[in-house]
Structures are given as C-alpha cells and as structure tokens.
Coordinates of C-alpha atoms in Angstrom, one line a residue:
M1 CA -93.9 -212.0 1.7
K2 CA -95.9 -214.0 4.2
Q3 CA -93.0 -214.2 6.6
W4 CA -92.5 -210.5 6.1
A5 CA -96.2 -209.8 6.9
L6 CA -95.9 -211.9 10.1
L7 CA -93.0 -209.7 11.5
K8 CA -93.9 -207.0 14.0
P9 CA -94.0 -203.4 12.7
G10 CA -91.0 -202.5 14.9
W11 CA -88.9 -205.3 13.2
Q12 CA -90.1 -204.3 9.9
K13 CA -89.0 -200.7 10.4
L14 CA -85.7 -201.8 11.8
I15 CA -85.0 -204.1 8.8
L16 CA -86.0 -201.4 6.4
Y17 CA -83.7 -198.8 8.2
L18 CA -80.9 -201.3 8.1
I19 CA -81.4 -202.0 4.4
V20 CA -81.4 -198.2 3.8
L21 CA -78.3 -197.7 5.8
G22 CA -76.5 -200.6 4.1
V23 CA -77.4 -199.4 0.6
T24 CA -76.4 -195.9 1.6
L25 CA -72.9 -197.1 3.0
F26 CA -72.4 -199.1 -0.2
L27 CA -73.1 -196.2 -2.4
A28 CA -70.9 -193.9 -0.3
A29 CA -68.2 -196.5 -0.5
V30 CA -68.6 -196.7 -4.4
L31 CA -68.6 -192.8 -4.5
Q32 CA -65.5 -192.7 -2.2
W33 CA -63.7 -195.3 -4.4
F34 CA -64.6 -193.4 -7.6
V35 CA -63.5 -189.9 -6.2
V36 CA -60.3 -191.4 -4.7
R37 CA -59.6 -193.1 -8.0
Q38 CA -60.0 -189.9 -9.9
F39 CA -58.0 -188.1 -7.5
S40 CA -55.2 -190.7 -7.6
G41 CA -55.3 -190.7 -11.4
H42 CA -55.0 -186.8 -11.3
L43 CA -52.1 -187.1 -8.9
A44 CA -50.5 -189.7 -11.2
E45 CA -50.8 -187.4 -14.2
I46 CA -49.2 -184.6 -12.2
Q47 CA -46.5 -186.9 -11.1
N48 CA -45.8 -188.2 -14.7
E49 CA -45.7 -184.7 -15.9
Q50 CA -43.3 -183.7 -13.2
L51 CA -41.1 -186.7 -13.8
Q52 CA -41.0 -185.9 -17.5
Y53 CA -40.3 -182.3 -16.9
E54 CA -37.4 -183.2 -14.6
V55 CA -35.9 -185.6 -17.2
Q56 CA -36.2 -183.0 -20.0
E57 CA -34.6 -180.3 -17.7
L58 CA -31.7 -182.5 -16.7
S59 CA -31.2 -183.4 -20.3
S60 CA -30.9 -179.8 -21.2
S61 CA -28.6 -179.1 -18.3
I62 CA -26.3 -181.9 -19.4
T63 CA -26.1 -180.6 -22.9
E64 CA -25.5 -177.1 -21.7
R65 CA -22.8 -178.1 -19.2
Y66 CA -20.9 -180.3 -21.8
A67 CA -21.1 -177.5 -24.3
A68 CA -19.7 -175.1 -21.7
W69 CA -16.9 -177.5 -20.8
Q70 CA -16.0 -178.0 -24.4
T71 CA -15.9 -174.3 -25.2
E72 CA -13.7 -173.7 -22.1
L73 CA -11.4 -176.6 -23.2
K74 CA -11.2 -175.2 -26.7
E75 CA -10.2 -171.8 -25.5
L76 CA -7.5 -173.2 -23.2
S77 CA -6.1 -175.5 -26.0
S78 CA -5.7 -172.4 -28.4
S79 CA -3.8 -170.5 -25.8
L80 CA -2.3 -172.3 -22.8
G81 CA -2.2 -175.6 -24.4
R82 CA -0.4 -174.5 -27.5
D83 CA 2.3 -172.7 -25.3
M84 CA 2.8 -175.8 -23.2
L85 CA 3.1 -178.1 -26.2
N86 CA 5.7 -175.7 -28.0
Q87 CA 7.9 -175.8 -24.8
G88 CA 8.5 -179.5 -25.5
T89 CA 9.2 -180.4 -21.9
R90 CA 7.1 -182.2 -19.3
Q91 CA 5.4 -179.5 -17.1
Y92 CA 2.8 -179.7 -14.3
P93 CA 3.4 -183.4 -13.4
E94 CA 0.0 -183.4 -11.4
G95 CA -1.8 -181.4 -14.1
F96 CA -3.8 -178.3 -13.3
K97 CA -7.4 -177.7 -12.4
R98 CA -9.9 -174.8 -12.7
E99 CA -12.9 -173.8 -10.8
S100 CA -15.3 -175.4 -13.3
G101 CA -13.9 -178.8 -12.3
G102 CA -11.9 -181.7 -13.8
A103 CA -8.3 -182.2 -14.4
F104 CA -6.5 -180.9 -17.6
Y105 CA -3.9 -182.7 -19.7
V106 CA -1.7 -182.0 -22.7
L107 CA -0.6 -184.8 -24.9
D108 CA 1.5 -184.8 -28.0
E109 CA 0.8 -186.6 -31.3
Q110 CA 2.0 -189.9 -29.9
Y111 CA -0.3 -189.6 -26.8
H112 CA 2.6 -188.8 -24.5
V113 CA 1.6 -186.8 -21.5
M114 CA 3.2 -183.3 -21.6
V115 CA 1.2 -181.8 -18.8
G116 CA -0.3 -183.9 -15.9
R117 CA 0.4 -187.3 -14.5
D118 CA 0.7 -190.4 -16.6
N119 CA -2.8 -191.7 -16.9
R120 CA -3.2 -194.9 -18.9
E121 CA -7.1 -194.6 -18.8
M122 CA -7.0 -191.1 -20.2
K123 CA -4.5 -192.1 -23.0
S124 CA -6.7 -195.2 -23.8
A125 CA -9.8 -192.9 -24.0
V126 CA -8.0 -190.4 -26.3
Q127 CA -6.8 -193.2 -28.5
Q128 CA -10.6 -194.0 -29.1
I129 CA -11.0 -190.6 -30.8
K130 CA -7.6 -190.5 -32.6
W131 CA -9.7 -190.0 -35.8
L132 CA -10.3 -186.4 -34.4
Q133 CA -9.0 -183.8 -37.0
N134 CA -10.1 -180.4 -35.7
G135 CA -12.4 -179.3 -32.9
C136 CA -13.4 -181.4 -29.8
A137 CA -14.9 -184.8 -29.1
V138 CA -16.1 -186.7 -26.0
S139 CA -14.8 -190.2 -25.2
S140 CA -16.8 -193.0 -23.7
F141 CA -16.7 -193.7 -19.9
V142 CA -13.7 -195.5 -18.4
T143 CA -13.0 -196.5 -14.8
E144 CA -10.3 -194.3 -13.2
D145 CA -9.3 -195.1 -9.6
H146 CA -12.5 -197.2 -9.2
Q147 CA -14.6 -194.2 -10.3
P148 CA -16.2 -193.6 -13.7
A149 CA -14.6 -190.9 -15.8
Q150 CA -15.1 -189.3 -19.2
Y151 CA -12.6 -187.3 -21.2
I152 CA -13.1 -184.3 -23.6
A153 CA -10.3 -184.0 -26.1
C154 CA -9.6 -181.0 -28.3
R155 CA -6.9 -180.9 -31.0
I156 CA -4.3 -178.1 -30.4
Q157 CA -3.9 -175.9 -33.5
G158 CA -1.1 -173.5 -34.3
A159 CA 1.7 -175.4 -32.4
Q160 CA 5.0 -176.5 -33.8
M161 CA 3.9 -180.1 -33.3
G162 CA 0.6 -181.7 -33.1
G163 CA -1.1 -182.6 -29.9
F164 CA -4.3 -182.7 -27.8
M165 CA -5.6 -181.0 -24.8
V166 CA -7.8 -183.3 -22.6
R167 CA -10.2 -182.5 -19.8
T168 CA -11.5 -185.0 -17.3
V169 CA -15.2 -185.2 -16.6
D170 CA -15.6 -187.2 -13.3
A171 CA -18.5 -188.3 -11.2
D172 CA -18.4 -185.2 -9.0
M173 CA -18.8 -182.9 -12.0
L174 CA -21.8 -185.0 -13.3
S175 CA -23.2 -185.3 -9.8
G176 CA -22.9 -181.4 -9.5
I177 CA -25.5 -181.2 -12.3
I178 CA -27.9 -183.2 -10.1
K179 CA -27.1 -181.4 -7.0
S180 CA -27.5 -177.9 -8.7
K181 CA -31.2 -178.6 -8.7
P182 CA -33.3 -178.0 -5.6
V183 CA -33.6 -180.9 -3.3
N184 CA -36.8 -182.7 -4.0
Q185 CA -38.4 -186.1 -3.5
H186 CA -36.8 -187.6 -6.6
E187 CA -33.9 -190.0 -6.8
T188 CA -31.9 -189.1 -9.8
L189 CA -29.2 -191.4 -11.4
F190 CA -27.0 -191.0 -14.5
Y191 CA -26.0 -194.2 -16.3
N192 CA -23.4 -194.9 -19.0
G193 CA -23.7 -197.4 -21.7
Q194 CA -22.6 -200.3 -19.5
F195 CA -25.4 -200.0 -16.9
K196 CA -23.1 -198.2 -14.3
V197 CA -24.1 -195.3 -12.2
V198 CA -22.0 -192.4 -13.2
A199 CA -23.7 -189.6 -11.1
S200 CA -25.9 -189.5 -8.1
R201 CA -26.6 -187.4 -5.0
S202 CA -25.4 -190.3 -2.9
T203 CA -21.7 -191.1 -3.4
P204 CA -22.1 -194.9 -2.5
D205 CA -24.3 -195.3 -5.6
I206 CA -21.6 -194.2 -8.0
N207 CA -20.0 -197.0 -10.1
R208 CA -22.8 -199.4 -9.2
T209 CA -24.0 -201.6 -11.9
D210 CA -27.9 -201.7 -12.2
I211 CA -29.2 -204.3 -14.7
T212 CA -32.9 -203.9 -14.2
G213 CA -36.0 -203.7 -16.3
V214 CA -35.8 -199.9 -16.0
T215 CA -32.2 -199.8 -17.1
R216 CA -32.8 -202.2 -19.9
R217 CA -35.6 -200.0 -21.4
L218 CA -33.5 -196.9 -20.6
L219 CA -30.4 -198.1 -22.6
E220 CA -32.8 -199.2 -25.4
G221 CA -33.4 -195.6 -26.0
N222 CA -36.9 -195.4 -24.5
T223 CA -38.2 -192.2 -22.9
G224 CA -41.2 -191.2 -20.8
V225 CA -42.6 -192.7 -17.6
I226 CA -42.5 -196.4 -16.7
E227 CA -43.6 -198.3 -13.7
D228 CA -41.5 -201.0 -12.1
D229 CA -42.4 -202.8 -8.8
G230 CA -45.1 -200.2 -8.1
E231 CA -42.6 -197.3 -8.4
K232 CA -42.7 -194.9 -11.2
H233 CA -39.5 -193.9 -13.1
G234 CA -38.9 -191.0 -15.5
I235 CA -36.4 -192.1 -18.1
G236 CA -34.5 -190.2 -20.9
F237 CA -31.0 -189.5 -22.2
S238 CA -28.8 -186.7 -23.5
R239 CA -26.8 -187.1 -26.5
I240 CA -23.1 -186.0 -26.2
G241 CA -21.4 -186.3 -29.5
E242 CA -21.3 -190.0 -30.3
E243 CA -21.9 -190.9 -26.7
A244 CA -25.0 -190.7 -24.5
L245 CA -25.8 -190.1 -21.0
Y246 CA -28.8 -191.9 -19.6
I247 CA -31.1 -190.3 -16.9
S248 CA -33.4 -192.2 -14.5
I249 CA -35.6 -190.3 -12.0
K250 CA -37.5 -192.2 -9.4
D251 CA -40.1 -190.8 -7.1
V252 CA -39.1 -192.2 -3.7
S253 CA -41.1 -189.9 -1.5
E254 CA -44.3 -190.9 0.3
D255 CA -45.9 -187.6 -0.4
T256 CA -48.4 -189.0 -3.0
A257 CA -49.5 -191.9 -0.8
Q258 CA -49.8 -189.5 2.2
R259 CA -51.9 -187.1 0.0
I260 CA -54.1 -189.9 -1.2
S261 CA -54.5 -191.2 2.4
S262 CA -55.2 -187.8 3.8
F263 CA -57.6 -187.0 1.0
R264 CA -59.5 -190.4 1.6
K265 CA -59.7 -189.6 5.2
Q266 CA -60.9 -186.1 4.7
L267 CA -63.5 -187.5 2.1
W268 CA -64.7 -190.0 4.5
M269 CA -65.2 -187.3 7.2
V270 CA -67.1 -185.1 4.7
M271 CA -69.1 -187.9 3.5
V272 CA -70.0 -189.1 7.0
L273 CA -71.1 -185.6 7.9
I274 CA -73.1 -185.3 4.6
L275 CA -74.6 -188.7 5.2
F276 CA -75.5 -187.7 8.8
I277 CA -77.1 -184.6 7.6
L278 CA -78.9 -186.4 4.8
W279 CA -80.0 -189.2 7.2
A280 CA -81.3 -186.5 9.6
M281 CA -83.2 -184.8 6.7
L282 CA -84.5 -188.2 5.6
V283 CA -85.8 -189.0 9.0
Q284 CA -87.4 -185.5 9.3
F285 CA -88.8 -185.8 5.7
R286 CA -90.1 -189.2 6.6
K287 CA -91.8 -187.9 9.7
R288 CA -93.2 -185.0 7.7
I289 CA -94.5 -187.4 5.0
V290 CA -96.0 -189.6 7.6
K291 CA -97.6 -186.7 9.4
D292 CA -98.9 -185.3 6.1
A293 CA -100.1 -188.7 5.2
I294 CA -101.9 -189.0 8.5
V295 CA -103.3 -185.6 8.2
N296 CA -104.5 -186.3 4.7
N297 CA -106.0 -189.5 5.7
Q298 CA -107.8 -187.9 8.5
V299 CA -108.9 -185.1 6.3
R300 CA -110.0 -187.6 3.6
D301 CA -111.7 -189.8 6.2
Q302 CA -113.5 -186.8 7.7
R303 CA -114.6 -185.5 4.3
R304 CA -115.7 -189.1 3.4
D305 CA -117.6 -189.3 6.7
E306 CA -119.2 -185.9 6.1
D307 CA -120.2 -186.9 2.5
M308 CA -121.6 -190.2 3.8
R309 CA -123.3 -188.4 6.6
Q310 CA -124.7 -185.8 4.2
Q311 CA -125.8 -188.5 1.8
Q312 CA -127.4 -190.5 4.7
D313 CA -129.0 -187.3 6.0
T314 CA -130.2 -186.3 2.5
Y315 CA -131.5 -189.7 1.3
Y316 CA -131.3 -192.3 3.9
L317 CA -132.6 -190.4 6.9
P318 CA -135.7 -189.1 5.4
L319 CA -136.5 -192.6 4.1
M320 CA -136.0 -194.1 7.5
Q321 CA -138.1 -191.5 9.1
T322 CA -140.9 -192.2 6.6
I323 CA -140.6 -195.8 7.2
E324 CA -140.6 -195.4 10.9
Q325 CA -143.8 -193.2 10.7
Q326 CA -145.6 -195.7 8.5
L327 CA -144.6 -198.5 10.9
Q328 CA -146.0 -196.6 13.8
E329 CA -149.2 -195.9 12.0
L330 CA -149.4 -199.6 10.9
Q331 CA -148.8 -200.6 14.5
E332 CA -151.6 -198.4 15.8
Q333 CA -154.0 -199.6 13.1
T334 CA -153.2 -203.2 13.9
S335 CA -153.8 -202.5 17.6
R336 CA -157.1 -201.0 16.9
L337 CA -158.1 -204.0 14.7
T338 CA -157.5 -206.4 17.6
G339 CA -159.9 -206.5 20.5
G340 CA -162.3 -203.7 21.2
D341 CA -166.0 -203.6 20.4
D342 CA -165.6 -206.2 17.7
L343 CA -165.2 -208.9 20.3
K344 CA -168.8 -208.4 21.3
L345 CA -169.9 -210.2 18.1
L346 CA -168.4 -213.3 19.3
G347 CA -171.2 -215.7 20.5
F348 CA -173.9 -213.2 19.1
Y349 CA -175.3 -215.8 16.7
H350 CA -175.1 -218.5 19.3
D351 CA -177.1 -216.4 21.8
L352 CA -179.6 -215.7 19.1
A353 CA -179.9 -219.4 18.3
N354 CA -180.6 -220.2 22.0
R355 CA -183.3 -217.5 22.1
F356 CA -185.0 -219.0 19.0
E357 CA -184.8 -222.4 20.5
A358 CA -186.4 -221.2 23.8
A359 CA -189.1 -219.5 21.8
S360 CA -189.6 -222.6 19.7
S361 CA -190.2 -224.7 22.7
Q362 CA -193.1 -222.3 23.5
G363 CA -194.3 -222.5 19.9
K364 CA -193.1 -219.1 19.0
G365 CA -189.6 -219.6 17.5
A366 CA -188.0 -220.6 14.3
S367 CA -187.7 -224.1 12.9
H368 CA -185.0 -226.7 13.8
E369 CA -183.2 -226.1 10.5
E370 CA -183.0 -222.3 11.1
L371 CA -181.6 -222.9 14.6
E372 CA -178.9 -225.2 13.2
Y373 CA -178.1 -222.6 10.6
F374 CA -177.6 -219.9 13.2
R375 CA -175.5 -222.2 15.2
E376 CA -173.2 -223.0 12.3
L377 CA -173.0 -219.4 11.2
N378 CA -172.0 -218.5 14.7
E379 CA -169.3 -221.2 14.8
N380 CA -167.9 -220.1 11.5
F381 CA -167.9 -216.5 12.6
I382 CA -166.0 -217.4 15.8
Q383 CA -163.4 -219.6 14.0
G384 CA -162.9 -216.9 11.4
R385 CA -162.5 -214.2 14.0
L386 CA -160.1 -216.3 15.9
R387 CA -158.0 -216.8 12.7
Q388 CA -158.2 -213.0 12.2
E389 CA -157.0 -212.3 15.6
S390 CA -154.2 -214.8 15.2
S391 CA -153.0 -213.2 11.9
L392 CA -153.2 -209.7 13.4
G393 CA -151.1 -210.8 16.4
E394 CA -148.5 -212.3 14.0
L395 CA -148.6 -209.1 11.9
L396 CA -148.1 -206.9 15.0
T397 CA -145.2 -209.0 16.2
G398 CA -143.6 -208.8 12.7
V399 CA -144.1 -205.1 12.6
R400 CA -142.4 -204.7 16.1
S401 CA -139.6 -207.0 15.0
L402 CA -139.1 -205.1 11.8
R403 CA -139.0 -201.8 13.6
D404 CA -136.4 -203.2 16.0
E405 CA -134.3 -204.6 13.3
L406 CA -134.5 -201.4 11.3
E407 CA -133.4 -199.3 14.3
E408 CA -130.5 -201.7 15.0
K409 CA -129.3 -201.6 11.4
M410 CA -129.5 -197.8 11.3
H411 CA -127.6 -197.6 14.5
D412 CA -124.8 -200.0 13.4
N413 CA -124.4 -198.7 9.9
S414 CA -124.7 -195.0 10.3
G415 CA -125.1 -194.2 14.0
I416 CA -128.8 -193.5 13.4
S417 CA -131.3 -194.6 15.9
F418 CA -134.8 -193.7 17.1
T419 CA -134.3 -191.0 19.6
D420 CA -136.8 -189.8 22.1
M421 CA -136.4 -185.9 22.4
N422 CA -137.9 -185.8 25.9
E423 CA -135.2 -188.2 27.0
V424 CA -132.6 -186.0 25.3
L425 CA -133.9 -182.8 27.1
S426 CA -133.9 -184.6 30.5
E427 CA -130.4 -186.1 30.1
S428 CA -129.0 -182.8 28.8
L429 CA -130.3 -180.9 31.9
K430 CA -128.7 -183.5 34.2
W431 CA -125.4 -182.9 32.2
A432 CA -125.8 -179.1 32.6
N433 CA -126.4 -179.5 36.4
R434 CA -123.1 -181.5 36.7
S435 CA -120.9 -179.6 34.2
L436 CA -122.1 -176.1 34.3
N437 CA -122.6 -173.4 37.0
M438 CA -126.3 -173.7 37.5
K439 CA -126.3 -171.9 40.8
N440 CA -129.2 -169.3 41.3
I441 CA -130.8 -170.5 38.1
Q442 CA -134.4 -171.9 38.1
V443 CA -135.1 -174.6 35.6
I444 CA -138.7 -175.0 34.3
L445 CA -139.2 -178.2 32.2
R446 CA -142.4 -178.7 30.3
Q447 CA -142.7 -181.8 28.1
E448 CA -145.5 -183.1 25.9
P449 CA -145.6 -186.6 24.5
V450 CA -143.7 -186.5 21.2
P451 CA -142.8 -189.4 18.9
S452 CA -139.2 -190.6 18.4
I453 CA -137.2 -189.4 15.5
A454 CA -134.5 -191.2 13.4
A455 CA -131.3 -189.3 13.9
Q456 CA -127.8 -189.6 15.4
A457 CA -128.3 -189.3 19.1
P458 CA -124.9 -188.0 20.0
M459 CA -125.3 -185.1 17.6
L460 CA -128.7 -184.2 19.1
Y461 CA -127.2 -184.3 22.6
K462 CA -124.4 -182.0 21.6
T463 CA -126.8 -179.5 19.9
I464 CA -129.1 -179.4 22.9
Q465 CA -126.2 -179.2 25.4
G466 CA -124.7 -176.4 23.3
L467 CA -127.8 -174.4 23.5
L468 CA -128.1 -175.0 27.2
E469 CA -124.4 -173.9 27.7
N470 CA -125.0 -170.7 25.7
A471 CA -128.1 -169.9 27.9
V472 CA -126.2 -170.6 31.2
Q473 CA -123.2 -168.5 30.2
A474 CA -125.5 -165.6 29.2
M475 CA -127.3 -165.7 32.6
G476 CA -123.9 -166.0 34.3
Q477 CA -122.8 -162.8 32.8
G478 CA -126.1 -161.2 33.8
E479 CA -125.3 -161.9 37.4
E480 CA -122.3 -159.5 37.2
Q481 CA -124.6 -156.6 36.5
P482 CA -125.4 -154.2 39.4
E483 CA -128.2 -155.4 41.7
N484 CA -131.5 -153.7 41.4
Q485 CA -132.6 -151.7 44.4
E486 CA -136.2 -151.2 45.7
K487 CA -137.6 -149.1 48.5
G488 CA -138.9 -150.9 51.6
R489 CA -140.0 -149.9 55.1
T490 CA -136.5 -149.8 56.4
G491 CA -135.2 -147.8 53.3
L492 CA -133.4 -149.1 50.2
R493 CA -132.7 -152.7 49.9
S494 CA -131.0 -154.7 47.2
K495 CA -132.8 -157.3 45.1
R496 CA -131.0 -159.8 43.0
Q497 CA -132.6 -160.5 39.6
S498 CA -133.9 -164.0 39.3
Q499 CA -132.5 -166.2 36.5
V500 CA -135.0 -168.7 34.9
L501 CA -134.3 -171.3 32.3
K502 CA -137.3 -172.7 30.5
V503 CA -137.1 -175.8 28.5
S504 CA -140.2 -177.4 26.7
S505 CA -141.2 -179.7 24.0
R506 CA -144.4 -180.0 22.1
L507 CA -145.8 -181.6 18.9
E508 CA -147.3 -179.7 16.1
E509 CA -148.4 -180.9 12.7
G510 CA -145.4 -182.6 11.1
E511 CA -142.9 -181.1 13.5
I512 CA -141.5 -181.4 17.0
I513 CA -140.7 -178.0 18.6
I514 CA -138.0 -177.6 21.3
N515 CA -137.8 -174.3 23.1
I516 CA -134.9 -173.3 25.3
E517 CA -135.5 -169.8 26.8
D518 CA -133.3 -167.9 29.2
T519 CA -133.2 -164.6 30.9
G520 CA -129.6 -163.6 30.0
G521 CA -130.4 -160.4 28.1
G522 CA -130.6 -161.6 24.5
I523 CA -128.3 -160.9 21.6
D524 CA -127.5 -158.1 19.3
D525 CA -129.8 -158.3 16.2
K526 CA -127.1 -156.7 14.0
M527 CA -124.8 -159.5 14.9
R528 CA -127.2 -162.4 14.5
W529 CA -125.8 -163.3 11.1
S530 CA -122.3 -163.4 12.3
Y531 CA -123.1 -166.0 15.0
F532 CA -123.8 -168.6 12.4
Q533 CA -120.6 -168.1 10.4
P534 CA -117.9 -170.9 10.6
D535 CA -115.1 -168.6 11.7
Y536 CA -117.0 -166.8 14.5
S537 CA -118.5 -167.8 17.8
Q538 CA -119.7 -165.5 20.5
N539 CA -118.7 -167.9 23.2
S540 CA -116.1 -170.6 23.2
Q541 CA -117.9 -174.0 23.4
E542 CA -116.0 -176.0 25.8
H543 CA -118.3 -179.1 25.8
A544 CA -120.6 -178.9 22.8
F545 CA -121.2 -177.4 19.3
S546 CA -121.0 -173.8 18.2
L547 CA -124.2 -172.2 16.7
Y548 CA -122.7 -172.7 13.3
H549 CA -122.3 -176.5 13.7
M550 CA -125.6 -176.8 15.4
D551 CA -127.4 -175.1 12.5
A552 CA -125.4 -177.1 10.0
Y553 CA -126.3 -180.4 11.6
L554 CA -130.0 -179.7 12.1
K555 CA -130.3 -178.8 8.3
T556 CA -128.9 -182.2 7.4
I557 CA -131.8 -183.9 9.2
G558 CA -134.5 -181.4 7.9
G559 CA -134.5 -179.4 11.1
R560 CA -134.1 -175.6 11.7
L561 CA -132.7 -173.4 14.4
K562 CA -133.9 -169.9 15.2
L563 CA -133.0 -167.4 17.7
R564 CA -135.6 -164.8 18.9
N565 CA -135.1 -162.1 21.6
T566 CA -137.7 -161.9 24.4
D567 CA -138.3 -159.2 27.0
Q568 CA -135.7 -160.7 29.3
G569 CA -133.5 -162.8 27.2
L570 CA -133.2 -165.2 24.2
Q571 CA -135.4 -168.0 23.0
A572 CA -133.8 -170.8 20.9
I573 CA -136.4 -172.6 18.8
V574 CA -135.5 -176.0 17.4
R575 CA -137.9 -177.5 14.7
L576 CA -137.4 -181.2 13.9
R577 CA -139.3 -183.0 11.2
R578 CA -141.3 -186.0 12.5

C-alpha cells in the first residue's frame, strides 16, 4: 500500500483502468466460452437427433424395400415361376430382370438352375434356407463377382415338381436406398455380419472390410449416437428375417464447425461492441460521478464554510469585538495612568524638606528628625512611583501584544481582522475610479475618526464597492436623460445636470454610520422589498455583491443596510456595531 501511495495519480489511474479492462476481458472470455459451449451443446443435440432420425428412416426404408421385393418375388413365383418350372427345360440362360432391380432365377428341388445362368454362390445361398417350406426367406450375404450379394428365395407352389424362385439383391439395389434420400452432409454405409460394406454412395467403398470401434459396437447390436476420433456416428440395424443389415451414418461435413466458428466470431463482434458501449457509458458515468462528487464537495464545503462563518459571526465575532473594545479602553486607561499631572508629585516631599531645612537654619523650621522623615518619605514615594510606572509600562506592552496576537489569530483562523472603515472607504473609491465610469461625477468624501471593527475585510470591501457600483450605474443612467434648458441672454442654452457622489463616515453611540448618497434618481418604493430577494437584482453586479448578499453579510456581523430616497437620488446607510 505504501508503494501504491507513492505512485503518481496518473499511474494509479492507468493501473486501475488496466485492471478494470483485464477483468472485463476475462469476464467477456468466460461469458463467450459459456455461450459458445451452450451453443455447441445445442448443435450437438440437434446433430444427434438428426443422426438418429436418419438411422431410423433408413431402417424403415430397408424394411419396406425388402418387403416390396419379397411381395413382388412371391407374385412372380406363383405365376411366371410355376410355368417355367412346369416346362421342365432350361430357359433364359442369362435370367431375366425387372425394373425394380436384381436378377431372377428358377431352381428345381435339387437346386438345379432352370432359369438363369449357373451361379454357384446363388445355389449355395439357397441351400442355406433349404428348410424353407412355404413363403419366402432371405439368405445371408455372399460374394458374387467380387461384390456382396444377397438372395431372396420363395418356394413355388402349384407346380408339378417342387422348386424355388430366387431374386438377387445386389449392392446397387441397396445403394439405391441410400441414394433415394436427398444428398446431405452424411456418409451412409450398410454393413453385413462380416464387417463388409454392402451399400454406399461411393462405389469404391463397397465390399470393403471395416473393423473399427464403430463397427464392433454396431455389430454388437448397439444403437444411438457414438463418437470415434472426434467424429459422431449414428448406428442402427434393420432386421430382415433371420438376417440383419447394419447402418452407420457419419457426419463428414464441416457445417457444424463452421457454424460454431461463425457464431463465435459474431459473438465476439457483438461483445466487443457491447463492451465498447459499456466502457463509454462507464467513462461517462465515472465523469458524472466525479463531477457530482466535486459539486457535492463544493456545496458541502460551501455550506460548512457558511455554517462556520455564521457561527463565527454569531458567537465568535461579537466576543472578539467586545474583547477588542475592552482592550482599547484598557489601553486608554493605562495611558492615562502613566505620566501627566501625577509626575508633579515626584520630588514634592524632597522640596518640602529643603524648605524646612532652610527655615530651620533661620530658627523657624522643623527639627532634624522631621526633615529626615520628609526625605525618607519622598524617597519611598519616588521609588514606589517608579515601580508603578514600570508595571504600567509592562502592562501597556502586554495589552498591545495581546491585541496584536488576537488580531493575527482572528485573521488566520477565520479571516477576521481589525478593519479601519475609513481606509475601506478610501480604497473603495480608488477602486471605483479605476474600474467604473466616474466621468462627470463629483465625489465628496467626509470622514470622522472611527474605531476599527473586527470583521472580514474582503467582505466589507465587496459590500462598499457594491454600493458604489450601484450609485455610479444609477448616475450613469441619469446622464442619458434630456438635458435641462435655461434661458440666457443669447436665448435658450443647455445645462447638463451635475452628478454628485457623497461618501461619509461618522461615529454615533455604539455604532459606526457609513453614508453613500448619489443623485441618480432613487428607487421605486414599491419595488424596495424585491431588491433584497435572492433571485432578484436590479442591476447585474459585475465586480461586487448584490443587495441581497450585502444585507445578508451585514446581518451576520450585527450590521444593517437601509435605502432611503432623497430629493435627487438614493442614500444607502450602513450601520455597523462597534
């Protein structure tokens, strides 16, 4: 704290600003992290829901497509398959196809191909479902011409000999299920039970073996959304008879990352703008607070000064005036006690003893003992008088020192000093000659000896200067009136009215009277009360007090201000208590 106090105010302000800025940026970063985290979590939830929806939709499509293929194969087996089996001869060596896809085969009871090319993979797959009695079944996947294939077999009923009608489900048919969906940002793969890709949008992916954490969990029968190497996969399966087709959907697009990055940038821009606005508001708010604090401090200091001044003027000033008056009287009494006619007694008894001695030499005087008594009495009187004079001198010096010390303390503590009103009048008139337009104004100054008063000299100067300024302004307005005309020998001639300013001081019992009289025409008696209101002033006081402030100050020191109209102007009377 000591080191902080030793720093300059500018450095302290800079450090505080940097601390506030750092805390603000830290809070902004935390807020940005939290908001982006919430946004990312929301996007992740949307992504998970979308992946699960895609898996469920594909699973439903697979089930529907296999059901349609089985229905179509069953219908063909009850009509076309039965006829081909009854003919008993090999027909359609390459088999036949339909628009729904896949190749069709007809086999007899011994799995000999009656329709279609000889396909060992197909016969092997049909043998897996030889237990089939009636209806249709789906075989597991096998590899046909390096491509995964699956077969749907239906037993032919109503023929002369038993047999099967088989339909091939190849990778193109399964990939068609994927491609039937709108192109999106997902990579969709179908797996069989041997971790091989049996369907995809991309042909090179087909028949690829993927043994990963995703496919392991997939073939274990798990469903939902899993994350592997930072990528999310939606997994599920579709049950087809005794077999299952496994679905894996991976979000390979960068849309989520781009949206998060774009959202982060936009959030930073908004936060920077908000922080800039908040910073500007904070600076303005701080300036406002500092300004209000300064104004409040000024008002508080002003009120405190006014209260102190009022207390000083109410209690302290009258006491000081009484003390000063008593000191003056004590000084005058002490001066009267020293010197004067009392000094004539010095040597009186000595001269008397000399006369007695001269008379004694002539036989007419007192005795020797009486003469010595008079001389001793005279000496004692002289010594006592000298001690009295010394004590009175010390007392007079002490009174003067006490008066000077009292005046110095009053001036230092409250601005109060012993002020000579005659000096105030003289200096104020000099100020008026310098600052006001005193042209064509005759000044008459009459001063009587008046004692000094204990008061604040600057306030007395402003009061007297304010009254002088009012008087000069009133007489200045009187000059603008039309000139009087008088008849002379040569006819009418103009005569300018003379302007006179009378300033006087005199001493009455217990009061000092200051008169300032002008010839400016006086004031309106009906408006006299308004002149002493705080919100009204007849003339703008450029250099001194208004009448309201003059009267308010004079009341604090026990004085009074009165305005009285005369024949030619206005007389301001200031009464000050001694």
